[in-house]
Structures are given as C-alpha cells and as structure tokens.
Amino acid sequence: MPRPIQATIHTAALRHNLSQVRQAVADAKVWAVVKANAYGHGIERVFEGLRGADGFALLDLTEAERVRALGWRGPILLLEGAFEARDLELCSRLHLWHTVHCDEQIDMLALHKTHEPHRVFLKMNSGMNRLGFAPHRLRSAWTRLNALPQVDEISLMTHFSDADGSKGVAHQVARFEEVTRDLPGERSVSNSAATLRHAQDPAVKSDWVRPGIAVYGSAPDHPEHNAAHWGLQPAMTLSAQVIAVQHVQTGDSVGYGSTFVAEHPTRIGVVACGYADGYPRICPTGTPVLIEGARGRTVGRVSMDMLTVDLTPFPEAGVGSTVTLWGQAANGVVLPIDEVAQAAGTVGYELMCALAQRVPVAVAG
Ligand SMILES: *Cc1c(COP(=O)(O)O)cnc(C)c1O
C-alpha cells in the first residue's frame, strides 16, 4: 500500500470558480492564470476544469508548450514576456501572446524574424514597481512597438499592489488611465482581488481579467473575506490517514522539541503528512484539521513525514481515519486552505504552490 496521503483536484470546483469570476465581470474575457504549474495543482489536471476560460496566462515557456500539447488553440499570454531572444521563436511557433515590460524586450522583438506579427501586452508600472514601463516612458514604448513589423495588436496592462487591501486600486487606475486614455487596444488590469472586490467600480476597466487564486478556490483577501463569501469552492484537497494512535498521560509531551505537553489524558493521532509533503512546519498546535469531516486540531510540531492531531474528542477515530489538512472532506465539510495558511502566517497561494512532488494526486470530477 502506498503511503496514505493524497491530494485531490476538483474539476467541478474549478469550473464553478471560473463561472463565479465570469459572473463578477460579465463583459470581460478571462485569462485563467496557470503559472507555477497551475498554482501547484498541475496544468494537465486543471485543464478540463478551466478550458472554459478565454485564455491561459502563465510565465514559463515549457508551461505554454504543455498547454498547447493539451490541444488548446486559443490565446496564451506570457505574463513576463520573453526572457531571451530565442523565446520569441517559440512565441511565433506556438502563437503565444507576450507581455512587453522593458526596452530590452522591444530590442529583441525588433531583431526577431517572423512572418506572423505578434500580439503583445504592453505593461505599465502604475505603482507596483516590479515590472513595466514608468508612466512617462509608456508612450514612447508604445510608439516604438507600433512601428515594428513584428508587432500586431498592442494591448495595455498593469498590475495592482493593493487590490486585496485597504489602499485599493484607485491611485493606480488613475495613473494608468491618465497615460493610456487615448491609446487604442484592449486593457488588462485585474487580478483575482480586483476582479472580485472592484468589479462594480466603473473606473476599473479590464477587457481581460487575470484571476489566479480565485479559480483555485482561495479568497484573495482572506481574512477580510473567506472563500465562501465569494462563493468559491476549494479546487485542491489534501488528506492523509491516521497511521498510529498514542495514549498520552498528563505531563507527557508529543513530538520534536516537546512543544505540546498534555494537560489531561489525550489520544494522539499520528497522520501521514509532514512538511516534506508541503504542509507547513511552522503551523502551531491548534491549527485546524478535519477528522473524518469534523473540525479538530493539530498538536505539537509538524515533522517531515508526520503530524499529530488530538483525537480525544473523536472516540470513533483511529488508525485508518481520514484527516483533511485542507479542502473538502468526504462529508462535504470544507476546511479552507486560507485558514491553514493563516496559522502558518502566510497565504493560500504559498501552500497550494508548495504541494510536494511525492504526494500522489487524483483528479475528481
Ligand atoms: C499571478 C498574476 C496574476 C494572478 O493573481 P491572483 O492574485 O492569483 O489572481 C495576475 N496578473 C499577473 C501579472 C500575475 O503575475
């Protein structure tokens, strides 16, 4: 028997989440963002659930090849564009649309030999200060691109730093609008947080929205809102079984560093999931889990291959019981990945992306 741990990717949840996004922005086309191997879910595993998107956005060229290999003939956008001149050959061959965020990428395009001009997304830095042309440089970049025979349509994009928080997007939208107002082309500005939180704001115009985290069923603005608030369902479940039970007495400790000391006789379940599976070691005693679909908690330190839970409130549970680390239990109860992420001081994104290679993954309908 293989080690009793499993991740499950829920095709129906992906489809549902995509439709939630579509409802939020009825007029916009949707890029399903599948970078980082579909946020750890696996590009091939999410494809069926997300093929209703208008396009796929990602940044590794090998991932673009994988999407084409699945038979996808629609748009694919490289969110960071070409890294070197050779990448443009693949763009020509696979009809990839690509971001242009710096002069060096325009230089590469100008030297690129292609029969088919490329669709590009010209990126402005509206305040995030990561990628993109500064506002005062955007127009000259656009003019330069527009003069290139290698370039077909030019779309305009920017990225928000605070769509999930109180600072919001207005300051960036204003800067973007001011510079791009009289430039033609489609706009792409909204990530998940902007798509869900600022959809009703007429100033946030996005012909193409770029949701990632929302399609995987995690709230972009947890804990202000949870996934249920946005009508999102978890696309990934991580579950494992109890492989041993220990009866500890008052004063006994559990696990490395003896961080948990029993205050009364306690039944400890040892679960076949550890940090080498992608479960964060930093999660403290009290991190929520589902034990046969009922809320329980971890105790003690997470180790490489195991973690421990308090089975005392669950007299029926024992070796072979299923513990859901995040996602949906068999009885339908959900433990949002965002709650586990919060216990680890991070975000759902990081947990799903860190699902380890050694965990077997099943795809459910
Ligand atoms: C990752 C990414 C997104 C998706 O962000 P989410 O917060 O996951 O919705 C959108 N746009 C760009 C440029 C990105 O890199």
Tab-separated table of N, CA and C and ligand atoms in Angstrom, residues 33 35 39 79 123 159 191-192 210-213 349, ligand 1:
chain	number	residue	atom	x	y	z
A	33	VAL	N	-5.181	32.074	-14.889
A	33	VAL	CA	-3.738	32.116	-14.648
A	33	VAL	C	-3.284	30.739	-14.150
A	35	LYS	N	0.129	29.848	-14.020
A	35	LYS	CA	1.582	29.847	-13.749
A	35	LYS	C	1.873	28.920	-12.569
A	39	TYR	N	-0.649	26.884	-9.979
A	39	TYR	CA	-0.613	27.102	-8.530
A	39	TYR	C	-0.501	25.767	-7.785
A	79	LEU	N	3.109	36.133	-19.047
A	79	LEU	CA	2.947	37.292	-18.155
A	79	LEU	C	4.239	38.070	-17.924
A	123	LYS	N	3.146	46.581	-20.811
A	123	LYS	CA	2.865	46.713	-19.386
A	123	LYS	C	3.385	48.035	-18.829
A	159	HIS	N	-0.544	46.041	-13.202
A	159	HIS	CA	-0.800	45.085	-12.129
A	159	HIS	C	-0.914	45.854	-10.812
A	191	ASN	N	-6.369	41.372	-11.313
A	191	ASN	CA	-6.109	40.035	-10.774
A	191	ASN	C	-7.368	39.560	-10.036
A	192	SER	N	-7.275	38.472	-9.282
A	192	SER	CA	-8.469	37.968	-8.583
A	192	SER	C	-9.076	39.010	-7.658
A	210	ARG	N	-7.455	38.758	-15.056
A	210	ARG	CA	-6.410	37.740	-14.890
A	210	ARG	C	-6.512	37.063	-13.528
A	211	PRO	N	-7.595	36.341	-13.289
A	211	PRO	CA	-7.719	35.687	-11.982
A	211	PRO	C	-6.864	34.431	-11.889
A	212	GLY	N	-6.168	34.316	-10.786
A	212	GLY	CA	-5.436	33.089	-10.483
A	212	GLY	C	-6.055	32.444	-9.259
A	213	ILE	N	-5.737	33.008	-8.111
A	213	ILE	CA	-6.087	32.371	-6.840
A	213	ILE	C	-7.586	32.070	-6.729
A	349	TYR	N	-2.009	30.843	-1.453
A	349	TYR	CA	-1.147	30.695	-2.635
A	349	TYR	C	0.079	29.818	-2.318
B	1	LIG	C1	-0.068	35.870	-10.812
B	1	LIG	C2	-0.617	37.007	-11.564
B	1	LIG	C3	-1.997	37.232	-11.609
B	1	LIG	C4	-2.990	36.408	-10.810
B	1	LIG	O1	-3.010	36.888	-9.499
B	1	LIG	P1	-4.067	36.292	-8.439
B	1	LIG	O2	-3.841	37.124	-7.235
B	1	LIG	O3	-3.671	34.876	-8.213
B	1	LIG	O4	-5.379	36.439	-9.034
B	1	LIG	C5	-2.466	38.250	-12.394
B	1	LIG	N1	-1.621	39.026	-13.103
B	1	LIG	C6	-0.281	38.855	-13.065
B	1	LIG	C7	0.600	39.756	-13.864
B	1	LIG	C8	0.270	37.855	-12.292
B	1	LIG	O5	1.578	37.670	-12.274
